[in-house]
XYZ file of C-alpha atoms in Angstrom:
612
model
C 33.957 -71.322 -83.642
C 35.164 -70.355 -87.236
C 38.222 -71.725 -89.189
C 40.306 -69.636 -90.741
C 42.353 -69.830 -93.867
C 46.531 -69.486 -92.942
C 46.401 -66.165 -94.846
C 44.208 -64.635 -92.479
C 46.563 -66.003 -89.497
C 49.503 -64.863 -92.111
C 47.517 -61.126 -91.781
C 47.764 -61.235 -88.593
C 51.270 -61.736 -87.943
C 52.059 -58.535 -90.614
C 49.564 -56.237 -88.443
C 50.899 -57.553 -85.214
C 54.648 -57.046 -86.646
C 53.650 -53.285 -88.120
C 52.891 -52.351 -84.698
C 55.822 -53.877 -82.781
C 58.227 -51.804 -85.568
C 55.903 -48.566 -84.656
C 56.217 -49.234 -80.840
C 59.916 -49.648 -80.938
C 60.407 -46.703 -82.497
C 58.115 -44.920 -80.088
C 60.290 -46.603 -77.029
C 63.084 -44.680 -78.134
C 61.767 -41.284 -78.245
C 58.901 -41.583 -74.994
C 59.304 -40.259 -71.797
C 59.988 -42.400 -69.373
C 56.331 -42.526 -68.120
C 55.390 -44.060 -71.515
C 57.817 -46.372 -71.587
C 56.339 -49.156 -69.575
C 53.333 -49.150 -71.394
C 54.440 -49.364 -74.681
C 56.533 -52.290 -73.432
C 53.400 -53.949 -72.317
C 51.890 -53.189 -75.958
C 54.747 -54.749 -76.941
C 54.832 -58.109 -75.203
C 50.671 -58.481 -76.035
C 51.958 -58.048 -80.284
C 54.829 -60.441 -79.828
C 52.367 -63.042 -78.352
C 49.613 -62.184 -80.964
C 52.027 -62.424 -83.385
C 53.029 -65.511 -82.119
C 49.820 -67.695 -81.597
C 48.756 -66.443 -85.003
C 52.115 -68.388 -86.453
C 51.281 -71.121 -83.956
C 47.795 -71.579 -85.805
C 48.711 -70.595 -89.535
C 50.409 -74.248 -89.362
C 48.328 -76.123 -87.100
C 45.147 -76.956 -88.935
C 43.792 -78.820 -86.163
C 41.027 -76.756 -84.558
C 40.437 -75.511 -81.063
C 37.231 -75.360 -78.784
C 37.696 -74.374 -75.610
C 34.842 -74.392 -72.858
C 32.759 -71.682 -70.842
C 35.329 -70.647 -68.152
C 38.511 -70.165 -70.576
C 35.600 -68.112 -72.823
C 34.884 -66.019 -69.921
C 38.379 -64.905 -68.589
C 39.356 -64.614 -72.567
C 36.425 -61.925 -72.805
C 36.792 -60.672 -69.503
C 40.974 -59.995 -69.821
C 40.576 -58.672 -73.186
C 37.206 -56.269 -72.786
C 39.251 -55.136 -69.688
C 42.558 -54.768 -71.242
C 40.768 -52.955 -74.588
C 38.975 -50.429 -72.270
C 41.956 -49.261 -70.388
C 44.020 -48.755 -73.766
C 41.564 -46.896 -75.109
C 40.782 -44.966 -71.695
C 44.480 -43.716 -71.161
C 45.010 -39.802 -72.008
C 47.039 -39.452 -74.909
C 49.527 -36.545 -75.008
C 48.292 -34.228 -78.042
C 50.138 -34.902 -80.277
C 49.736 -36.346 -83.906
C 52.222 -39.243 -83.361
C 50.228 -40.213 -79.972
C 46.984 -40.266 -81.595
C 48.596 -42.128 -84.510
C 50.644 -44.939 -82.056
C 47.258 -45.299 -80.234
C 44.974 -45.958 -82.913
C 47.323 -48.562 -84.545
C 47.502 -50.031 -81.334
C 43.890 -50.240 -80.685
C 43.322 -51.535 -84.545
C 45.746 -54.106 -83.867
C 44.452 -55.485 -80.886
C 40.759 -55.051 -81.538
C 41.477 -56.749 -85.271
C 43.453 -59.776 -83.466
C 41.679 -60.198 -80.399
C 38.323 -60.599 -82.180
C 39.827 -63.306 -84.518
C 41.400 -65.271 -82.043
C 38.156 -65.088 -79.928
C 36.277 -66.684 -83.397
C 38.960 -68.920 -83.805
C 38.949 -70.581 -79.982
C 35.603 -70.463 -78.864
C 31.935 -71.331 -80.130
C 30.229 -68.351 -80.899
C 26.849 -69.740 -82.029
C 25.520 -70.523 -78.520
C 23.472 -67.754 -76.533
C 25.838 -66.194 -73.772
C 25.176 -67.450 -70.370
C 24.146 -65.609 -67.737
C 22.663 -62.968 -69.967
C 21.240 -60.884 -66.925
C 24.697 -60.375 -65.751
C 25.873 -58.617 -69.371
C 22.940 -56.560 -69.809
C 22.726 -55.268 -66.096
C 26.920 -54.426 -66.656
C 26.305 -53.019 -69.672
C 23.478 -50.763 -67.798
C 25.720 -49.587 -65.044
C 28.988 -49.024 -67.269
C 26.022 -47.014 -69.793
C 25.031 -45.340 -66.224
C 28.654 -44.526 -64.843
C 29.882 -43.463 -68.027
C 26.830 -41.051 -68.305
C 27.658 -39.044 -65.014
C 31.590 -39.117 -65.960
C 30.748 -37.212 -69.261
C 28.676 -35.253 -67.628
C 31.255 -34.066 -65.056
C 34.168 -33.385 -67.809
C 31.464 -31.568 -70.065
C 33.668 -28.573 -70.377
C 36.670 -30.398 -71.386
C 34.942 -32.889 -74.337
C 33.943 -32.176 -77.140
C 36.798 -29.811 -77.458
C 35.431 -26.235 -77.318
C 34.322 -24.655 -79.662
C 35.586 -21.091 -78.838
C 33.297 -18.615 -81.503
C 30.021 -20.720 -81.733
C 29.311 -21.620 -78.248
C 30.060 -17.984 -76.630
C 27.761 -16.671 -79.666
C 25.005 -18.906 -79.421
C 24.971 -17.930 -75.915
C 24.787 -14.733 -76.571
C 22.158 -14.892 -78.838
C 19.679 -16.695 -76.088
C 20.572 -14.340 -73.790
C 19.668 -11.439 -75.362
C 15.876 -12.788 -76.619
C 15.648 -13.386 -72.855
C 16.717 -9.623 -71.989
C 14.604 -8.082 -74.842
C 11.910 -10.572 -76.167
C 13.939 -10.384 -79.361
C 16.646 -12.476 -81.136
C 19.958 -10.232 -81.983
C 23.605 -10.330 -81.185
C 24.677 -8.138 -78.135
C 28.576 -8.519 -78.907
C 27.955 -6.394 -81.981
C 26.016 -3.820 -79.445
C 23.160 -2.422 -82.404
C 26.725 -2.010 -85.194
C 24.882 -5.093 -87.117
C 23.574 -8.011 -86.562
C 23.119 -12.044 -88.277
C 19.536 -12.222 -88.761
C 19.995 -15.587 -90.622
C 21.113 -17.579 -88.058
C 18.814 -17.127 -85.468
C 16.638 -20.445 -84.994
C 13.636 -20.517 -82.747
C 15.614 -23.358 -81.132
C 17.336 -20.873 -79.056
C 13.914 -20.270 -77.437
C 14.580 -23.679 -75.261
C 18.264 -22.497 -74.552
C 17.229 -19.039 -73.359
C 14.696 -20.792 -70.777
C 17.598 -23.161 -69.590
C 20.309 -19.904 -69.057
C 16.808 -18.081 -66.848
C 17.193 -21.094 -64.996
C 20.820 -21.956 -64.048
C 22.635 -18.813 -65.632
C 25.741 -18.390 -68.225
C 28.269 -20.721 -68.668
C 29.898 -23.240 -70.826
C 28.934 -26.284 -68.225
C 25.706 -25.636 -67.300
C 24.833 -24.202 -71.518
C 26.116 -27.902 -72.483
C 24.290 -29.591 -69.792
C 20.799 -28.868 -72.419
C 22.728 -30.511 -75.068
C 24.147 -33.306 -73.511
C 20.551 -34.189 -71.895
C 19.279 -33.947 -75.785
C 21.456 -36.916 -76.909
C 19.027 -38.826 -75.310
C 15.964 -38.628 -77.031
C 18.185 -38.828 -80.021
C 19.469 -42.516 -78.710
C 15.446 -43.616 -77.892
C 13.735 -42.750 -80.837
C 16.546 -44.485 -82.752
C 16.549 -47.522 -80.434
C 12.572 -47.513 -80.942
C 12.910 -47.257 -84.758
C 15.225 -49.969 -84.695
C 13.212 -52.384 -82.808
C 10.051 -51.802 -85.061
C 11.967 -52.274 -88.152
C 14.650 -54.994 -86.780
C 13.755 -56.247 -83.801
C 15.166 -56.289 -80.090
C 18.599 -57.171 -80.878
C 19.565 -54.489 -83.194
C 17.282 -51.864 -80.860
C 19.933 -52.565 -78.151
C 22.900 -52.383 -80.636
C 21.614 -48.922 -82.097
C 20.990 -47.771 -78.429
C 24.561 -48.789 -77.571
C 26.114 -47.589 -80.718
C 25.075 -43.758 -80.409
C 25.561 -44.022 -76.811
C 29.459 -44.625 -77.820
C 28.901 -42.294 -81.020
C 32.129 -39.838 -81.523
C 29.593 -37.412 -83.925
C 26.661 -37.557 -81.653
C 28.795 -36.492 -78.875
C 29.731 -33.442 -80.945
C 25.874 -32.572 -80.061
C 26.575 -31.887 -76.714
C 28.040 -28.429 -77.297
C 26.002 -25.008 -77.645
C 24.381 -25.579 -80.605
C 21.284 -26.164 -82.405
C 22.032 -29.158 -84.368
C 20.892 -31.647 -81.333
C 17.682 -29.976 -81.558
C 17.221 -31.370 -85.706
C 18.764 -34.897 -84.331
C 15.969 -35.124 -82.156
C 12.878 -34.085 -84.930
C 15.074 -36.807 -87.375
C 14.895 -39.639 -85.093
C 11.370 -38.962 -83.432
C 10.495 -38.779 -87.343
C 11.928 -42.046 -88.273
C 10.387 -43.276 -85.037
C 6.910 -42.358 -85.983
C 7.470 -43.805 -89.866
C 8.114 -47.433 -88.328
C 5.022 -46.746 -86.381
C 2.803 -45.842 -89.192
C 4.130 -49.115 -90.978
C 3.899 -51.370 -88.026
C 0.483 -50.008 -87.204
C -0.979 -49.450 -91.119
C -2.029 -45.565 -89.615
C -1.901 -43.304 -92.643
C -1.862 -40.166 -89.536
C 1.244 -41.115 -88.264
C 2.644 -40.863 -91.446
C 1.293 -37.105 -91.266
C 2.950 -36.973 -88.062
C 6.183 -38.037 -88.974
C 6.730 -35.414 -91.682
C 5.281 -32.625 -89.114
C 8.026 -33.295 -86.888
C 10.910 -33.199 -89.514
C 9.315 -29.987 -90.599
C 8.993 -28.580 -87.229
C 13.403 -29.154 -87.241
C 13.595 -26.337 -89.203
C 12.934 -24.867 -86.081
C 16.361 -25.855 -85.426
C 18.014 -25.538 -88.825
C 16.956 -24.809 -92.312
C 18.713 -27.691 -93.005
C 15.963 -29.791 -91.976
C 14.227 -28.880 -95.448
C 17.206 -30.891 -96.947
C 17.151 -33.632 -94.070
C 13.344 -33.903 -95.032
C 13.627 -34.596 -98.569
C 16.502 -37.100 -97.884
C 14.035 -38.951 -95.788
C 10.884 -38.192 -97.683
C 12.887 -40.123 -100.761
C 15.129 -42.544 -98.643
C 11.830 -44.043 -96.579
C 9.510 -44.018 -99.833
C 10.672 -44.459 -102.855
C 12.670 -48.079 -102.547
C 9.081 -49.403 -101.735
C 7.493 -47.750 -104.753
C 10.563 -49.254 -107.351
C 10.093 -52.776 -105.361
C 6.292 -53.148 -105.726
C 6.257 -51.046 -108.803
C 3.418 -48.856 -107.784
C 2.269 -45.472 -106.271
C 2.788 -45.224 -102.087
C -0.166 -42.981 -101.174
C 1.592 -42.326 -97.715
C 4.601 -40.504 -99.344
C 2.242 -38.059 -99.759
C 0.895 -38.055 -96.331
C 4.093 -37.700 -95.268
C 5.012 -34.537 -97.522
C 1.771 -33.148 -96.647
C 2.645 -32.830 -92.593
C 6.355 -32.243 -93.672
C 4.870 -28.911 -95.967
C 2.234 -27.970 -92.626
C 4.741 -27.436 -90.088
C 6.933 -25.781 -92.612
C 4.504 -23.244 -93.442
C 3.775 -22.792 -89.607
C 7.691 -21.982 -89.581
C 7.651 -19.724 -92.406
C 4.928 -17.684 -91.060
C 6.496 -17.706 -87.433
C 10.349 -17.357 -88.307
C 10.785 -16.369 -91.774
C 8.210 -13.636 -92.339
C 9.189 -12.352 -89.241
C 12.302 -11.284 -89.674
C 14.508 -13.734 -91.690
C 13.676 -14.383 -94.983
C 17.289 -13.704 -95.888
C 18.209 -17.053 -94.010
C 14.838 -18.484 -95.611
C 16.056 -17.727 -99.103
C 19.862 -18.420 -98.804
C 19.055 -21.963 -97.759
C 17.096 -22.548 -100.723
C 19.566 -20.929 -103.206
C 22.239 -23.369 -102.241
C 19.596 -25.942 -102.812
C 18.198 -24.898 -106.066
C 21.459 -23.933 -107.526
C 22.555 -25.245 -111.012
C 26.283 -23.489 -110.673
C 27.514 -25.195 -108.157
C 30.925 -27.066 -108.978
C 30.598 -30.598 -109.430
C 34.291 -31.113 -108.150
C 33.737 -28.899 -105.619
C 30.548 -30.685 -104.214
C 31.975 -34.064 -104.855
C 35.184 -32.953 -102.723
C 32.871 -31.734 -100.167
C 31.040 -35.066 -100.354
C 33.906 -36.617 -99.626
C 34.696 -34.797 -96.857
C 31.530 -35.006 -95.101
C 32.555 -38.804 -94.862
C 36.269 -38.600 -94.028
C 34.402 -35.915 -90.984
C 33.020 -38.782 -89.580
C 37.079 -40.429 -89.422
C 38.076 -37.253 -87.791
C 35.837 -37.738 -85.005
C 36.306 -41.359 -84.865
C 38.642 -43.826 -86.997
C 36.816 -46.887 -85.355
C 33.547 -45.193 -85.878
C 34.346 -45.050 -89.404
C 35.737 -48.526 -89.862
C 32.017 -49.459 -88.054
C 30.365 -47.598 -90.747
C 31.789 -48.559 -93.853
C 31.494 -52.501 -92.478
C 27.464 -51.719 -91.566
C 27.180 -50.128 -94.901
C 28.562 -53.130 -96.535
C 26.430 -55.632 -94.715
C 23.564 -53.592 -95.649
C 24.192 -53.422 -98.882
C 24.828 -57.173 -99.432
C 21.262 -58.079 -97.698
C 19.559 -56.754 -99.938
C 16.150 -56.143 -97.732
C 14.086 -53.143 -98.466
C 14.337 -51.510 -95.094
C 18.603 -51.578 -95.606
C 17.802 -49.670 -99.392
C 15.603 -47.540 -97.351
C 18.214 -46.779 -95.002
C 21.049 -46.842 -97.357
C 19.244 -43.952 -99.874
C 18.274 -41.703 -96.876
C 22.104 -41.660 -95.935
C 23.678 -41.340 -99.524
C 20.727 -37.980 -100.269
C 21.605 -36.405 -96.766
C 25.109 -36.719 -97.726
C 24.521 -35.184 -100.882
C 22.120 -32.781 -99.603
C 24.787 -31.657 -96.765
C 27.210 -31.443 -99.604
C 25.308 -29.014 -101.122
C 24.664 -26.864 -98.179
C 27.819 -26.530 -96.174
C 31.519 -26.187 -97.003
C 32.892 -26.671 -93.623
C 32.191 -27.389 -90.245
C 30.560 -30.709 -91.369
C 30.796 -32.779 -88.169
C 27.860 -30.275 -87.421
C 25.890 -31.335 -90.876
C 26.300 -34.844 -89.320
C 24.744 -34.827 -86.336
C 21.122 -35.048 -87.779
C 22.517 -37.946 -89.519
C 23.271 -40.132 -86.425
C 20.236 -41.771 -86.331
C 20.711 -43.533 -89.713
C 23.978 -44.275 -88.603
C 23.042 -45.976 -85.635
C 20.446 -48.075 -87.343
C 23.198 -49.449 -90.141
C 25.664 -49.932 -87.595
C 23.065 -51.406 -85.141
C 21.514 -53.596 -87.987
C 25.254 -55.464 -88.282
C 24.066 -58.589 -86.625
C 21.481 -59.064 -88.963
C 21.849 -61.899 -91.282
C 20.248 -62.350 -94.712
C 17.174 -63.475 -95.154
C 16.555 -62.790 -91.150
C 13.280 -61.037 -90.976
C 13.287 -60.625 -86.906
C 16.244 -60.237 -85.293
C 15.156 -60.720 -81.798
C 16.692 -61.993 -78.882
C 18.889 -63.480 -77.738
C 22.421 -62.460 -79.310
C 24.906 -64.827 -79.884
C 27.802 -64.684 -78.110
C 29.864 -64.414 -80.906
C 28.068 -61.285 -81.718
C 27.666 -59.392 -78.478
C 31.430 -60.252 -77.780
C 32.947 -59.107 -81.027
C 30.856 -56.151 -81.255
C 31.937 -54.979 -77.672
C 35.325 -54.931 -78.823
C 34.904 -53.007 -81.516
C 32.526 -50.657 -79.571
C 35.269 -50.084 -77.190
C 37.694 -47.795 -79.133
C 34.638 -45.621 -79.981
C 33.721 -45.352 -76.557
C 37.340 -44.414 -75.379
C 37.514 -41.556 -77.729
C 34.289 -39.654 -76.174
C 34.887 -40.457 -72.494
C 38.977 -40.571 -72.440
C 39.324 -36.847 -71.455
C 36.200 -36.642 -69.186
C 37.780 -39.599 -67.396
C 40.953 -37.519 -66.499
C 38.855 -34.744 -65.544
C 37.526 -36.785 -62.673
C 40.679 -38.884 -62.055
C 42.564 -35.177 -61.856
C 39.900 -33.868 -59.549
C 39.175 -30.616 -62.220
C 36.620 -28.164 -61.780
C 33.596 -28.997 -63.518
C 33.453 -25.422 -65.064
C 36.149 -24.336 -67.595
C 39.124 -22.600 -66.298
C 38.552 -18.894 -66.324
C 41.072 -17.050 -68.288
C 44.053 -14.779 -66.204
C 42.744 -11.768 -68.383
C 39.221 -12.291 -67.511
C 40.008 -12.377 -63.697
C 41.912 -9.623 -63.636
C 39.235 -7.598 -65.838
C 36.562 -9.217 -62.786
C 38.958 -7.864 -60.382
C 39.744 -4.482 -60.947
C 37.094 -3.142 -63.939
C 33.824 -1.675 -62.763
C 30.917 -3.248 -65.209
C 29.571 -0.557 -66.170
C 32.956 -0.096 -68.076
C 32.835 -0.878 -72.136
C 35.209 -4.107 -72.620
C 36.138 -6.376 -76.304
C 38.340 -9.400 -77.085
C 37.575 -12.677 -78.432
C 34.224 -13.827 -78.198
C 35.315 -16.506 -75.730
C 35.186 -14.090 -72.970
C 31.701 -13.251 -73.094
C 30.983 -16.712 -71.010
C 32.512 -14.409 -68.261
C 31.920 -10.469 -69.064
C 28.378 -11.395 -70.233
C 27.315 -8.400 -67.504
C 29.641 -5.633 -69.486
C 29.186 -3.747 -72.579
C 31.011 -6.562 -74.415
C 32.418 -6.487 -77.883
C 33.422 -9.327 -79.602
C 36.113 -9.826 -82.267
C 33.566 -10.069 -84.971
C 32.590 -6.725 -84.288
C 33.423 -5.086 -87.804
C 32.433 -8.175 -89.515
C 28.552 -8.149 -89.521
C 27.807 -4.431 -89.877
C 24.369 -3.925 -90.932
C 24.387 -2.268 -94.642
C 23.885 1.405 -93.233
C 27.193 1.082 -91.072
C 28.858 -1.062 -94.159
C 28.429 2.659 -95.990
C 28.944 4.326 -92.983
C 32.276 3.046 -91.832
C 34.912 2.758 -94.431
C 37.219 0.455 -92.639
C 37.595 -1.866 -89.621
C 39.567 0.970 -87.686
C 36.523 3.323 -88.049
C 34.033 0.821 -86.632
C 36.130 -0.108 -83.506
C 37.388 3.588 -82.973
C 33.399 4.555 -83.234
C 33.189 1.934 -80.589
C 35.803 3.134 -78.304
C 36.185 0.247 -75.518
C 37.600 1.773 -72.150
C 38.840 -1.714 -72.589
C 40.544 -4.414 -75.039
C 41.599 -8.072 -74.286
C 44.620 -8.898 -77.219
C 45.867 -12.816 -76.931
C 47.725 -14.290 -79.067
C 46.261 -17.624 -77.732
C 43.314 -16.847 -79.771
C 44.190 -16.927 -83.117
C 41.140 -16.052 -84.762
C 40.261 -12.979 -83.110
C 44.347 -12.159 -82.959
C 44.835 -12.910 -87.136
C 41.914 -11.261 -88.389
C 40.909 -8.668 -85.632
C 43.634 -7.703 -83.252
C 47.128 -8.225 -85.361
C 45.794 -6.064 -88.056
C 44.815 -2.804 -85.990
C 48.357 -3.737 -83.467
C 50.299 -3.217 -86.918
C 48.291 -0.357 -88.115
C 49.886 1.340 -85.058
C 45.991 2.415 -84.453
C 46.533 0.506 -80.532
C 49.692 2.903 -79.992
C 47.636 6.011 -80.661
C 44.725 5.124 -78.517
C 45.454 3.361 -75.782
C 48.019 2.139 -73.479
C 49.010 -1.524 -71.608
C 47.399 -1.507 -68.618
C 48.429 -5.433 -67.762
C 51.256 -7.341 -69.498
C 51.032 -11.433 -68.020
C 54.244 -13.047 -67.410
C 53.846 -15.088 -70.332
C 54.272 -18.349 -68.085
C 50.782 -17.394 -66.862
C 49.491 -15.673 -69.754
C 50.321 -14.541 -73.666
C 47.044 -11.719 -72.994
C 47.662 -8.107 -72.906
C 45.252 -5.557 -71.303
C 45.017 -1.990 -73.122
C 43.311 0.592 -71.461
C 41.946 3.783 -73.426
C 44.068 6.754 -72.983
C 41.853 9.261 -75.147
């Protein structure tokens, strides 16, 4: 049990009094539906609100015993969970109301819980949390993997393209881009990575599902070789708090789309895996081993080259400056990091991509690059992690904290290998960081994991206190609500595990013979995959003989000549920089004409078919 001081009680009351201002503002404007919830939110801040005043005066303290301790933690884990399990309409107010409610709550709850109960003790019947916590972990699993389709949120040019890519090499024994049928191609992005995902579409075919299926089943090794890092540099306790932590993760669920950055999450963690092994074990080979694996992620991403040095400087260097001498492994380590790399260079880059090779290391290398500009992108590859979770954030920063004040060489270790791969991402990509992040995750999980620790605690073994298991449940919880909130509806709503297909697509499916040339956005090639498909990207990745050859985006797509063309609105991207342009251009009117116009109730998409 902890005391605290009135202004902390006094803190509560303000955050409990915020909300009840936001929520009665939000009453007014709900629908109906909403309405009785946000009354209950109510009621729960008013009594907060309340018991904090209640003990900002009374200084006498309260203990109660094991059975008010377990309906307290029961009713509130319960009541946190559902809050943060309800859909929330999309909408920026929603979001907003639901995350100050969950703050609130979480914030309160856990300092009433310190304030009425003693923490210090080991929970009773520990069997009974860890086996819950093993079938929520278990149920939770097979619910995201149902509503796999509907979270992360789609990602409607890279996954379609990255299928495409694996499906071609498994056509022709070569890596290209079939949506830009031989006008040009992206040799740069084509990582050997794709080898895995071509093997997984020969096996259960095309599709957004069964394409994130691979990813999702990735996230695992990611979680054990973090879990077993954590153990050998921790101990047992924070093993099972990392394991939990990326379990819940908001960025490591980003992994499960079509992508190839849950392919350099795995090398990072099985590499930080095998660099606790070589320390626990004193075996200067595993050392080699863990650098061969980081290189071998560049497999997966040139990135890796950066993630490598972050870790080749994070994991070494704070033991050099603390015993003020020369670590012989480092160099072990950069000697298997520099092996596999070669193998990759010879492999990959010689082959046919030394353009990707050698862009990578510009960007690295570069002297001109802004300093505002890389600080702003800095910045931003933190406030990424916010945008995928607020709580996950708020987890961070704390774990960062705590880290920093122990002062023990495996937090500086961990601490430097996060602030370089910041840096390092910084460096390399402008946008689309939640992607840059992924490979990050394991560090993540180890700060965030490592919270329990206390200073000066070499082993942190079990068991947890109760005070610590409890409070970081409820913090856990919020995170956990964001990645498995819309799979939940999916099931609850009874939707089809595979996405809905679009009315143009059906109709094309319907009425188009396949042997019939077809383009829209490349969204659509999850469906017309068997067509001559062109994707909206078509005039944008012309090899240099068609860049001379065709003067403008009208010549490429009128050398082209679909029988067919897919325009939607709904698709900005391929509407605003493809469609729109050549609609206006009036070079649509002169070619072709509608063939279907939707009711826009069903559909904003409009068919043309090619007249001459």
């Amino acid at each position: 049990m902890q005391r605290f001081r009135p202004i902390v009680w006094v803190g509560i009351i303000a955050l409990n009094a915020t909300l009840m201002g936001h929520l009665l503002f939000a009453l007014n404007t709900s629908p109906v539906d909403l309405r009785l919830r946000l009354s209950i939110s109510i009621v729960v801040a008013f009594a907060s609100a309340l018991f904090a005043l209640w003990r900002a005066f009374d200084p006498v303290p309260l203990l109660l015993g094991d059975t008010a301790h377990n309906l307290y933690t029961t009713a509130t884990t319960v009541g946190l969970l559902i809050l943060a399990l309800v859909p929330v309409p999309p909408d920026p107010n929603a979001h907003l109301l639901q995350t100050h409610t969950l703050l609130t709550f979480v914030f309160t709850s856990g300092v009433i819980y310190q304030s009425l109960f003693d923490t210090a003790s080991p929970p009773r019947n520990r069997q009974l949390w860890y086996l819950g916590t093993l079938i929520v972990l278990i149920l939770l699993t097979l619910i995201r993997l149902y509503g796999l389709a509907t979270y992360p949120a789609v990602d409607i040019q890279d996954e379609p393209w990255m299928t495409a890519w694996s499906a071609y090499w498994l056509k022709t024994g070569r890596y290209g881009d079939p949506t830009l049928l031989g006008f040009g191609d992206a040799y740069h992005v084509f990582p050997r990575f794709f080898w895995l995902h071509a093997a997984w579409i020969d096996l259960f075919g095309i599709g957004l599902w069964q394409g994130r299926v691979l990813s999702f089943l990735l996230i695992f090794p990611v979680i054990i070789f973090s879990g077993a890092a954590a153990r050998n540099l921790y101990g047992m306790r924070v093993a099972l708090m990392t394991t939990v932590t990326l379990f819940a993760s908001a960025v490591l669920a980003a992994a499960a789309r079509i992508r190839h950055d849950v392919g350099l999450a795995v090398v990072v963690a099985c590499s930080l895996w095998l660099y606790t092994e070589a320390i626990k074990r004193g075996a200067r080979p595993l050392h080699v081993l863990a650098g061969l694996m980081i290189g071998l992620g560049i497999y997966a991403d040139y990135h890796a080259a950066a993630y490598g040095a972050a870790l080749l400087v994070g994991l070494y260097v704070p033991g050099m400056v603390q015993r003020r001498r020369w670590d012989a492994n480092a160099l072990w380590y950069a000697s298997g990091l520099l092996i596999s790399a070669s193998v990759v260079l010879v492999v990959q880059a010689l082959a046919n991509d030394m353009a990707g090779w050698n862009s990578v290391w510009a960007r690295l290398l570069s002297a001109d690059r802004d300093p505002v500009d890389w600080a702003l992108t800095f910045a931003g590859s933190i406030v990424s992690i916010g945008l995928a979770s607020v709580f996950e954030l708020l987890l961070l920063t704390i774990s960062v904290i705590a880290a920093a004040r122990r002062r023990h060489l495996r937090d500086t270790q961990l601490l430097t290998t996060l602030l370089i791969g910041h840096g390092l991402l910084a460096l390399l990509v402008d946008d689309q960081l939640i992607y840059g992040l992924i490979p990050l995750t394991p560090i993540y999980g180890l700060i965030i994991g490592a919270l329990s620790v206390q200073p000066g605690e070499v082993h942190a073994g079990l068991p947890f206190k109760r005070g610590q298991l409890v409070s970081f449940t409820m913090i856990l919880i919020p995170i956990l609500g964001m990645t498995a909130t819309r799979p939940v509806e999916a099931v609850l709503n009874r939707e089809r595990i595979q996405p809905t297909t679009p009315i143009a697509v059906e109709w094309m499916l319907d009425h188009v013979p396949v042997e019939y040339s077809v383009a829209g956005d490349l969204y659509y090639y999850f469906w017309l995959n068997d067509y001559p498909f062109a994707s909206h990207l078509l005039a944008d990745y012309l090899s240099p003989e068609n860049a001379a050859r065709f003067p403008n985006a009208e010549a490429v797509w009128a050398a082209f000549a679909p029988k067919y063309v897919i325009v939607d609105p709904a698709y900005p991207v391929s509407y605003d920089q493809t469609f729109a342009p050549l609609l206006a251009s009036g070079w649509f009117s002169a070619h072709y004409d509608i063939a279907v116009d939707f009711d826009d109730a069903l559909s904003t998409a409009v068919i043309y078919r090619r007249t001459h």
